[in-house]
C-alpha cells in the first residue's frame, strides 16, 4: 500500500464464573514453523505472474484439485432489532478485511500440522475478505486457499484473491502491467484466466492493487477496459485500490475523485464493484466521496476507507466519528489492512484470542458493551452482526479451525497440533454477550477437553450465542428437529419464521430462545440428544470435526 512496499477438533465452549479457563501452552503466533513434506506430496495454493497464468490449466496442475472450495456463499441475515450493540447499524457501512494468512509461496492448500495460525473467528462483522499477498520475487496474482474460502463462505463472506503490481522501488516492472492488459482480438486472455481461476477454485473476485509507476493514460484505459470486460462476461467481482489514476500515474487520492472514479464507474460502464480508499482520508474527502458516488449512481458504502493496522493493531488512530458519526448515517465503509496483527503480535494462543476480541468487540470482551469514547471501541460498536443461520438444520461443535488433537465420534484418534479452516464451524454471533443477574460468567474456548454434549449453565446467567432466522413448519414441537449444541439455534412456536438469539437457559437442561415477538423455552432431556455421523468437507477425507455433533429434538 502507499506508505511502504510491502484440526480445533475437540474444543469445547465453556463458561466459568469470574474467570477464564486456562489453555495449554502454545508456540508464539508471530513465528510460523516451516512446512516439511515429502516431495510431491504437499499441495500448495496457486500464484502466478501475468504471463505464467496464461499457461495454467487445472487439468494439468497437480495441486489444482486440492485448492477447490465447494462451500457455496451462504445468505446472511442481519436484524437491527437483534443487534447486540444499540449503536451498531445494519445495512450501512460495511467492513472489508485484507489479511495475509501465509506467504505467497509454499502456502499449504489444506492446512498443516501446526496450530500456530490466524484462525479468524469474527466473520459476523465482515462483508468481504481479501486474501492479501503477492510479491515481485514470487508471483503477482494470488488465489486464496480453499480453507479460507470454505470458512468465509460458510459465514456468508465473499473472498477475493489479489493482483498486486508493486512499486518499482520494490521490484515492480511496468511490463507486468502491460502483460496483464494484453489483448487477443476482442479478448483479454489474462482476464479470462482470472475468471477461470475464481470459478474453478470457488471464490468471488479480485482485489487489484496497481502501484507500479511510469504508466500513461493509455495504459490506465486498458486496465479499466480489462475490468469492464471481466465484469460484463462473468460474475467475477473487482475491488480497486486507490493508487493509479486516469493519467496512468500512481497518485493516491484518499477519496473518490474525478481522477480515480472511472475505476469504479466509467460513465454507463461498471468497472469495479467497490474501491479501497487510501489511508489518508479526511472528513471533507469522505463527504465529497459520498456525493460523487451518488452522482455516479453508486453507493457510498461501496467505498472502503482504509485503516492500516499492520503495525499497531487496535492502537492505530482512526477518525471513527467521521466514518461512523453518532446519530447520523455512516459516511462510508471501512477497509481494514492486516488485522492479523492480533495474531502476529501475540505471545501465545490465549493472547491471540484476547487481542482479537479487543480488536473486534472492544476492551470489555462484550459486543453489547463498547466504549465509543475509546480510541478503539471495537468494530461491534459500529457494524451490526450478520448471521448465516437462515435455515434448519444448523450444526455446530464450536470448532475454531485449529487445535491440539483429533477426535472421531468422541474418541481421541490423534494428538498433535493442526490448523484447517475448512473444519471451522460458524462461530457464535454474540461473542460474548452474557445476560446475568448474578456474578457474570466469562465464556471462553477450552482447547484441552472434549465435552460430549454437556450443558454448562448457571442460575440467572446465560450467554448469547447465535443469531438466526429459520422457517419452521407448523407441527408439534416434538417432531421438529434442529441441529445445535446447547445455546445455538432454537425453534420458535410460529408457523412461518423464527428469528432471535439462542441462549443457555437459567435452568440446566433447557434452551432459551429470545425473539422479537416473545420468549420460548424448550426442554432438552438426555433422551433427545443423540450423536450424528461426522462428515468432512467435500475436498477432504471424511474425518472427525471436533468430537460429536448432536441433533436436538425439543420436547413439548
XYZ file of C-alpha atoms in Angstrom:
556
model
C 0.000 0.000 0.000
C 1.090 3.612 -0.251
C 3.095 4.036 2.942
C 5.565 1.272 2.048
C 6.045 -1.768 -0.049
C 5.401 -4.472 1.043
C -7.872 -29.514 13.045
C -9.986 -27.205 16.965
C -11.224 -30.798 16.847
C -12.323 -31.409 20.372
C -12.610 -27.828 21.566
C -15.457 -27.070 23.899
C -17.300 -23.898 24.704
C -17.222 -23.407 28.438
C -18.330 -20.717 30.854
C -16.736 -20.074 34.192
C -17.828 -17.651 36.870
C -15.447 -14.732 37.292
C -12.600 -16.338 35.379
C -11.283 -17.625 32.085
C -10.499 -21.268 31.514
C -6.734 -21.573 31.014
C -5.350 -23.030 27.806
C -2.405 -25.241 27.076
C 0.933 -23.603 26.303
C 1.347 -22.727 22.629
C 4.021 -21.706 20.187
C 4.472 -17.993 19.521
C 1.980 -16.930 16.802
C 4.346 -14.481 15.179
C 6.817 -17.123 14.003
C 5.242 -19.687 11.695
C 7.045 -23.006 11.544
C 8.342 -24.112 8.111
C 6.268 -26.695 6.304
C 8.072 -30.009 5.837
C 6.598 -32.562 3.444
C 7.766 -35.371 1.238
C 8.498 -34.172 -2.316
C 5.417 -34.252 -4.486
C 3.003 -34.910 -1.631
C 2.214 -31.415 -0.352
C -0.133 -29.279 -2.495
C 0.196 -25.506 -2.284
C -2.037 -22.515 -3.007
C -1.733 -21.077 -6.524
C 0.135 -17.933 -7.545
C 1.268 -16.615 -10.938
C 2.710 -13.781 -12.978
C 0.521 -12.364 -15.768
C 2.456 -14.370 -18.351
C 2.506 -17.643 -16.396
C -1.215 -17.699 -15.612
C -1.827 -17.978 -19.364
C -0.293 -21.473 -19.215
C -2.305 -22.555 -16.185
C -4.724 -25.419 -16.749
C -6.436 -27.084 -13.772
C -6.479 -30.342 -15.721
C -2.685 -30.483 -15.728
C -1.944 -28.675 -12.439
C -1.431 -31.482 -9.870
C -2.324 -29.143 -6.981
C -5.458 -27.639 -8.528
C -7.966 -30.175 -7.216
C -6.706 -29.624 -3.668
C -7.284 -25.870 -3.997
C -11.012 -26.075 -4.757
C -13.665 -24.923 -2.339
C -17.098 -26.458 -2.686
C -18.779 -24.443 0.061
C -21.220 -22.049 -1.631
C -21.600 -18.483 -0.420
C -24.324 -18.608 2.224
C -27.072 -15.993 2.544
C -26.984 -13.920 5.704
C -29.444 -12.187 7.967
C -28.827 -9.046 9.997
C -31.828 -7.931 12.004
C -31.389 -4.463 13.543
C -33.727 -5.494 16.365
C -31.297 -8.246 17.351
C -28.076 -6.207 17.179
C -26.001 -6.679 20.310
C -24.985 -3.020 20.394
C -27.582 -0.225 20.233
C -25.134 1.984 18.328
C -24.337 -0.632 15.655
C -26.025 -0.290 12.267
C -27.171 -2.902 9.789
C -27.355 -2.060 6.083
C -24.961 0.890 6.205
C -21.169 0.901 6.486
C -19.546 -2.490 5.915
C -16.131 -3.961 6.624
C -13.602 -5.364 4.167
C -10.644 -7.182 5.708
C -7.281 -7.523 3.907
C -5.482 -10.468 5.525
C -2.143 -12.139 4.890
C -2.707 -15.680 6.158
C 0.629 -17.030 4.886
C 3.482 -16.262 2.483
C 2.721 -16.150 -1.242
C 4.716 -19.303 -1.971
C 4.809 -22.618 -0.098
C 1.385 -21.999 1.422
C -0.203 -25.422 2.131
C -3.533 -25.847 0.360
C -5.452 -27.504 3.180
C -3.961 -26.544 6.499
C -0.970 -28.081 8.196
C 0.244 -29.849 11.316
C 0.808 -26.546 13.084
C -1.714 -24.974 15.489
C 0.048 -21.613 15.176
C -2.276 -19.939 12.660
C -4.563 -16.945 12.222
C -7.822 -18.803 12.861
C -10.099 -15.820 12.376
C -13.483 -16.104 14.079
C -15.316 -12.763 13.826
C -16.879 -13.286 10.411
C -20.166 -11.758 11.600
C -18.691 -8.251 11.184
C -17.015 -8.751 7.784
C -18.566 -8.299 4.346
C -15.552 -9.103 2.142
C -12.216 -10.770 2.836
C -9.198 -10.101 0.615
C -6.602 -12.871 0.578
C -3.669 -10.478 0.677
C -0.274 -11.319 -0.810
C 1.897 -11.287 -3.888
C 5.486 -10.146 -4.408
C 7.863 -9.330 -7.228
C 10.033 -12.331 -6.389
C 7.291 -14.960 -6.080
C 4.198 -14.021 -8.053
C 1.775 -11.142 -8.515
C -1.541 -12.964 -8.785
C -2.534 -14.912 -5.675
C -5.546 -17.209 -5.346
C -6.939 -17.877 -1.840
C -6.633 -21.193 -0.029
C -9.766 -23.355 -0.151
C -9.723 -23.463 3.641
C -10.196 -19.689 3.843
C -12.893 -19.772 1.144
C -14.717 -22.563 2.978
C -14.793 -20.714 6.299
C -15.695 -17.358 4.774
C -18.465 -18.728 2.553
C -19.899 -20.756 5.415
C -20.362 -17.424 7.187
C -21.701 -15.566 4.135
C -18.483 -13.597 3.485
C -17.145 -13.064 -0.051
C -13.474 -13.828 -0.743
C -11.170 -12.056 -3.210
C -7.756 -13.058 -4.485
C -5.091 -10.393 -5.015
C -3.495 -8.890 -8.134
C -0.503 -6.866 -6.924
C 1.777 -4.700 -9.059
C 4.439 -3.388 -6.634
C 6.252 -0.038 -6.860
C 9.407 -0.103 -8.963
C 11.481 0.506 -5.833
C 10.370 -2.906 -4.637
C 10.833 -4.825 -7.850
C 7.775 -3.706 -9.796
C 8.031 -3.740 -13.600
C 5.743 -1.764 -15.863
C 5.935 -4.606 -18.392
C 3.989 -6.799 -15.963
C 1.090 -4.336 -16.134
C 1.313 -4.352 -19.936
C 1.321 -8.168 -19.923
C -1.774 -8.038 -17.715
C -3.807 -5.971 -20.216
C -2.636 -7.604 -23.446
C -5.403 -8.364 -25.949
C -6.018 -11.169 -28.427
C -8.646 -9.986 -30.844
C -11.538 -8.788 -28.676
C -10.409 -10.892 -25.689
C -8.250 -10.195 -22.661
C -6.530 -13.560 -22.083
C -5.332 -12.794 -18.540
C -8.826 -11.660 -17.572
C -10.215 -14.932 -18.912
C -7.783 -16.798 -16.680
C -8.773 -14.698 -13.661
C -12.370 -15.723 -14.272
C -11.406 -19.364 -14.760
C -9.383 -19.447 -11.525
C -12.168 -17.818 -9.497
C -14.820 -20.146 -10.886
C -12.743 -23.315 -10.608
C -11.470 -22.595 -7.107
C -14.810 -21.225 -5.944
C -14.062 -17.658 -4.808
C -15.752 -14.389 -5.681
C -13.385 -11.856 -7.209
C -10.078 -9.987 -7.214
C -8.532 -7.067 -5.355
C -6.438 -5.067 -7.850
C -3.536 -3.077 -6.392
C -1.648 -1.299 -9.198
C 1.209 0.673 -7.639
C 3.819 0.421 -10.424
C 4.679 3.923 -11.633
C 5.556 5.070 -15.125
C 2.262 4.370 -16.848
C 0.292 6.683 -19.099
C -3.361 7.373 -19.826
C -3.494 4.654 -22.496
C -2.338 2.029 -20.007
C -4.839 3.262 -17.425
C -7.594 2.987 -20.030
C -6.516 -0.561 -20.862
C -6.685 -1.563 -17.185
C -10.224 -0.182 -16.925
C -11.298 -1.921 -20.126
C -9.975 -5.259 -18.856
C -12.018 -4.913 -15.690
C -15.128 -3.830 -17.626
C -14.677 -6.794 -19.953
C -14.494 -9.158 -16.978
C -17.489 -7.600 -15.243
C -19.565 -7.897 -18.403
C -18.748 -11.530 -19.176
C -18.869 -13.105 -15.724
C -19.956 -12.708 -12.147
C -16.335 -12.236 -11.047
C -16.028 -9.081 -8.942
C -13.283 -6.466 -8.532
C -12.231 -4.202 -5.691
C -9.944 -1.406 -6.906
C -7.266 0.165 -4.728
C -6.919 3.949 -4.853
C -3.461 4.259 -6.433
C -3.344 4.533 -10.251
C -5.319 7.433 -11.731
C -6.714 8.010 -15.210
C -3.429 9.669 -16.241
C -1.583 6.411 -15.563
C 0.340 7.919 -12.670
C 0.290 6.412 -9.195
C -1.257 9.226 -7.180
C -3.194 8.235 -4.057
C -6.332 10.369 -3.781
C -7.504 9.237 -0.309
C -11.008 9.799 -1.629
C -13.238 9.149 -4.636
C -12.362 11.910 -7.112
C -12.682 12.515 -10.867
C -9.089 11.249 -11.157
C -9.947 7.732 -9.932
C -13.732 7.391 -10.136
C -13.661 5.788 -13.642
C -12.001 2.772 -11.969
C -15.292 2.364 -10.087
C -17.841 3.665 -12.610
C -16.866 4.828 -16.102
C -19.947 6.587 -17.448
C -22.537 3.842 -18.015
C -19.928 1.100 -17.569
C -19.367 -0.586 -14.241
C -15.610 -1.029 -13.802
C -15.375 -2.380 -10.253
C -17.762 -3.435 -7.509
C -16.022 -1.388 -4.836
C -12.980 0.762 -4.105
C -10.497 0.690 -1.232
C -9.601 4.309 -0.408
C -6.048 5.008 0.702
C -5.366 5.599 4.376
C -5.137 9.429 4.367
C -8.873 10.118 4.101
C -10.407 13.152 5.800
C -13.860 14.356 6.773
C -14.136 16.660 3.754
C -12.773 13.947 1.477
C -15.319 11.370 2.618
C -18.161 13.869 2.295
C -17.173 14.669 -1.284
C -16.664 10.948 -1.978
C -20.211 10.204 -0.876
C -21.560 12.983 -3.080
C -19.622 11.812 -6.144
C -20.545 8.151 -5.598
C -24.229 9.059 -5.570
C -23.834 11.203 -8.688
C -22.359 8.152 -10.414
C -25.309 6.014 -9.343
C -23.213 4.117 -6.793
C -23.448 3.743 -3.029
C -21.042 5.398 -0.623
C -20.914 2.033 1.139
C -19.045 0.628 -1.863
C -16.156 2.861 -0.750
C -13.957 1.215 1.911
C -11.943 3.807 3.836
C -8.578 2.291 4.675
C -7.249 1.779 8.203
C -3.702 0.408 8.351
C -3.437 -1.783 11.441
C -0.457 -3.907 10.375
C 1.992 -2.246 12.757
C -0.145 -1.197 15.733
C -3.423 -3.102 15.617
C -6.012 -1.582 17.936
C -3.502 1.116 18.907
C -3.939 2.622 15.431
C -5.501 6.083 15.277
C -8.786 6.113 13.323
C -11.238 9.008 12.983
C -14.271 6.941 13.952
C -16.657 9.876 14.252
C -16.005 10.944 10.660
C -16.541 7.454 9.320
C -19.380 6.410 11.643
C -20.890 9.638 13.032
C -23.106 9.243 16.052
C -26.800 9.671 15.348
C -26.240 10.016 11.582
C -25.923 7.582 8.659
C -22.471 6.101 8.190
C -20.349 8.130 5.782
C -18.652 5.178 4.070
C -17.480 1.623 4.732
C -14.264 0.553 6.470
C -11.303 -1.266 4.911
C -9.054 -2.991 7.449
C -5.485 -3.589 6.314
C -3.784 -6.512 8.069
C -5.987 -7.221 11.106
C -3.937 -10.381 11.666
C -1.738 -8.126 13.792
C -3.709 -9.671 16.651
C -2.032 -12.997 15.865
C 1.398 -11.786 14.783
C 1.863 -9.655 17.891
C 0.539 -12.258 20.349
C 2.730 -14.246 22.724
C 0.587 -17.403 22.638
C -2.848 -18.615 21.563
C -4.642 -17.257 24.619
C -3.066 -13.853 23.996
C -4.155 -14.008 20.332
C -7.763 -14.688 21.326
C -7.681 -11.831 23.834
C -6.205 -9.415 21.286
C -8.638 -10.498 18.587
C -11.558 -9.923 20.945
C -10.202 -6.484 21.860
C -9.869 -5.630 18.164
C -13.371 -6.721 17.127
C -15.651 -6.295 20.154
C -13.738 -3.919 22.410
C -11.949 -3.916 25.729
C -14.899 -5.365 27.660
C -14.978 -8.558 25.544
C -18.695 -7.900 25.024
C -20.134 -6.568 21.727
C -23.074 -5.049 23.598
C -20.799 -3.004 25.857
C -18.388 -0.858 23.849
C -16.932 2.471 24.918
C -17.322 4.850 21.958
C -15.093 7.398 23.689
C -12.203 4.928 23.465
C -9.573 5.373 20.759
C -10.508 1.862 19.550
C -14.038 0.976 20.714
C -14.180 -2.292 18.766
C -15.918 -2.793 15.420
C -19.013 -4.257 17.105
C -19.824 -0.748 18.309
C -20.481 0.407 14.739
C -21.388 -2.523 12.481
C -24.185 -4.907 13.461
C -23.649 -8.654 13.401
C -24.739 -10.782 10.448
C -25.544 -14.480 10.679
C -25.626 -17.228 8.038
C -28.157 -19.252 10.047
C -31.172 -18.761 7.801
C -32.445 -22.334 7.526
C -32.504 -25.513 9.542
C -30.818 -27.765 10.410
C -27.924 -25.919 11.995
C -24.939 -27.833 13.419
C -22.052 -26.566 15.474
C -19.481 -28.034 17.826
C -17.593 -24.735 18.204
C -14.650 -25.868 16.094
C -12.316 -22.879 15.670
C -10.232 -24.307 12.809
C -7.156 -25.080 14.918
C -6.366 -27.396 17.788
C -4.161 -29.878 19.564
C -5.816 -33.258 18.913
C -8.349 -35.119 16.743
C -11.473 -36.868 17.938
C -13.676 -39.192 15.872
C -17.131 -39.940 17.310
C -15.886 -38.749 20.681
C -12.764 -40.949 20.671
C -9.249 -39.499 20.574
C -7.651 -40.748 17.357
C -4.623 -38.454 17.075
C -2.702 -35.926 19.092
C -0.609 -33.054 17.844
C -1.338 -29.515 16.700
C -3.064 -28.639 13.437
C -4.899 -25.882 11.562
C -7.585 -26.206 8.893
C -10.239 -23.500 8.494
C -12.311 -25.842 6.316
C -13.282 -27.562 9.558
C -14.232 -24.368 11.383
C -17.873 -24.153 12.486
C -19.960 -20.988 12.338
C -18.650 -19.093 15.383
C -21.079 -17.681 17.950
C -22.670 -14.445 16.749
C -22.642 -12.824 20.174
C -19.119 -13.337 21.466
C -19.660 -12.734 24.355
C -22.998 -11.263 25.444
C -23.908 -12.621 28.877
C -27.285 -11.933 30.459
C -26.782 -12.108 34.182
C -28.490 -11.066 37.372
C -25.740 -12.627 39.472
C -21.976 -12.886 39.145
C -21.167 -12.675 35.456
C -19.871 -15.668 33.555
C -16.702 -15.386 31.485
C -17.125 -17.611 28.404
C -14.077 -18.939 26.575
C -12.956 -21.717 24.269
C -11.368 -24.677 26.054
C -8.715 -26.363 23.891
C -7.887 -29.042 26.472
C -11.055 -31.092 26.795
C -13.724 -32.779 24.724
C -17.196 -32.302 26.219
C -19.734 -34.647 24.580
C -22.939 -32.633 24.569
C -22.686 -31.426 28.135
C -24.801 -28.458 29.166
C -22.947 -25.990 31.337
C -25.237 -23.362 32.807
C -25.782 -21.477 35.986
C -28.817 -19.904 37.580
C -29.604 -16.467 36.145
C -26.511 -16.490 33.924
C -26.696 -17.410 30.255
C -24.518 -16.291 27.312
C -25.976 -15.390 23.923
C -24.559 -17.412 21.076
C -26.088 -17.444 17.581
C -28.487 -15.114 15.795
C -30.784 -16.987 13.418
C -33.700 -16.680 11.053
C -35.251 -20.012 10.078
C -38.561 -21.089 8.548
C -40.389 -23.579 10.762
C -43.237 -25.920 9.866
C -46.461 -25.788 11.826
C -46.231 -29.148 13.570
C -45.879 -30.449 17.122
C -42.671 -29.391 18.760
C -41.758 -32.994 19.477
C -41.465 -33.593 15.707
C -39.365 -30.550 14.949
C -35.686 -31.325 14.564
C -32.832 -28.921 14.623
C -29.125 -29.452 14.907
C -27.346 -27.428 17.528
C -25.126 -27.618 20.510
C -26.784 -26.169 23.618
C -27.261 -22.444 23.250
C -27.494 -22.461 19.458
C -30.432 -22.084 17.081
C -33.773 -22.889 18.698
C -37.178 -23.302 17.047
C -39.897 -20.831 17.966
C -43.598 -21.565 18.023
C -44.648 -19.593 14.955
C -45.545 -21.455 11.760
C -43.723 -19.040 9.437
C -40.433 -17.668 10.775
C -38.479 -17.710 13.994
C -35.799 -15.127 14.447
C -33.773 -14.348 17.532
C -30.861 -15.285 19.728
C -30.091 -18.622 21.338
C -29.026 -18.609 24.983
C -28.056 -21.132 27.574
C -31.117 -21.039 29.815
C -31.001 -20.422 33.510
C -32.277 -23.945 34.197
C -29.878 -26.734 33.148
C -31.425 -28.979 30.533
C -33.288 -26.202 28.729
C -32.609 -23.783 25.918
C -33.903 -20.261 25.942
C -34.835 -18.520 22.675
C -35.258 -14.764 22.734
C -37.003 -13.463 19.638
C -38.562 -10.217 18.577
C -42.052 -11.459 19.394
C -41.501 -13.111 22.739
C -39.628 -15.859 24.519
C -39.806 -19.642 24.235
C -38.360 -22.450 26.304
C -37.608 -25.984 25.174
C -36.612 -28.907 27.341
C -33.552 -30.853 26.292
C -33.780 -34.167 28.084
C -30.953 -36.655 27.769
C -33.133 -38.865 25.571
C -33.389 -36.094 22.997
C -29.659 -35.709 22.353
C -28.143 -38.253 20.006
C -24.861 -38.223 18.068
C -24.835 -37.726 14.303
C -22.469 -39.162 11.707
C -19.428 -36.980 11.194
C -18.598 -35.810 7.676
C -15.589 -33.877 6.465
C -15.562 -31.166 3.769
C -16.094 -32.373 0.189
C -12.464 -31.926 -0.799
C -11.081 -33.566 2.336
C -11.201 -37.143 3.552
C -14.056 -37.776 5.979
C -12.809 -37.125 9.459
C -13.993 -36.019 12.844
C -14.692 -32.330 13.111
C -14.339 -31.747 16.793
C -15.978 -34.642 18.504
C -19.728 -35.219 18.313
C -22.484 -33.423 16.514
C -25.923 -33.551 18.061
C -29.422 -33.418 16.681
C -31.593 -31.752 19.266
C -35.263 -32.694 19.324
C -37.031 -30.268 21.669
C -39.554 -31.828 23.992
C -43.073 -30.484 24.291
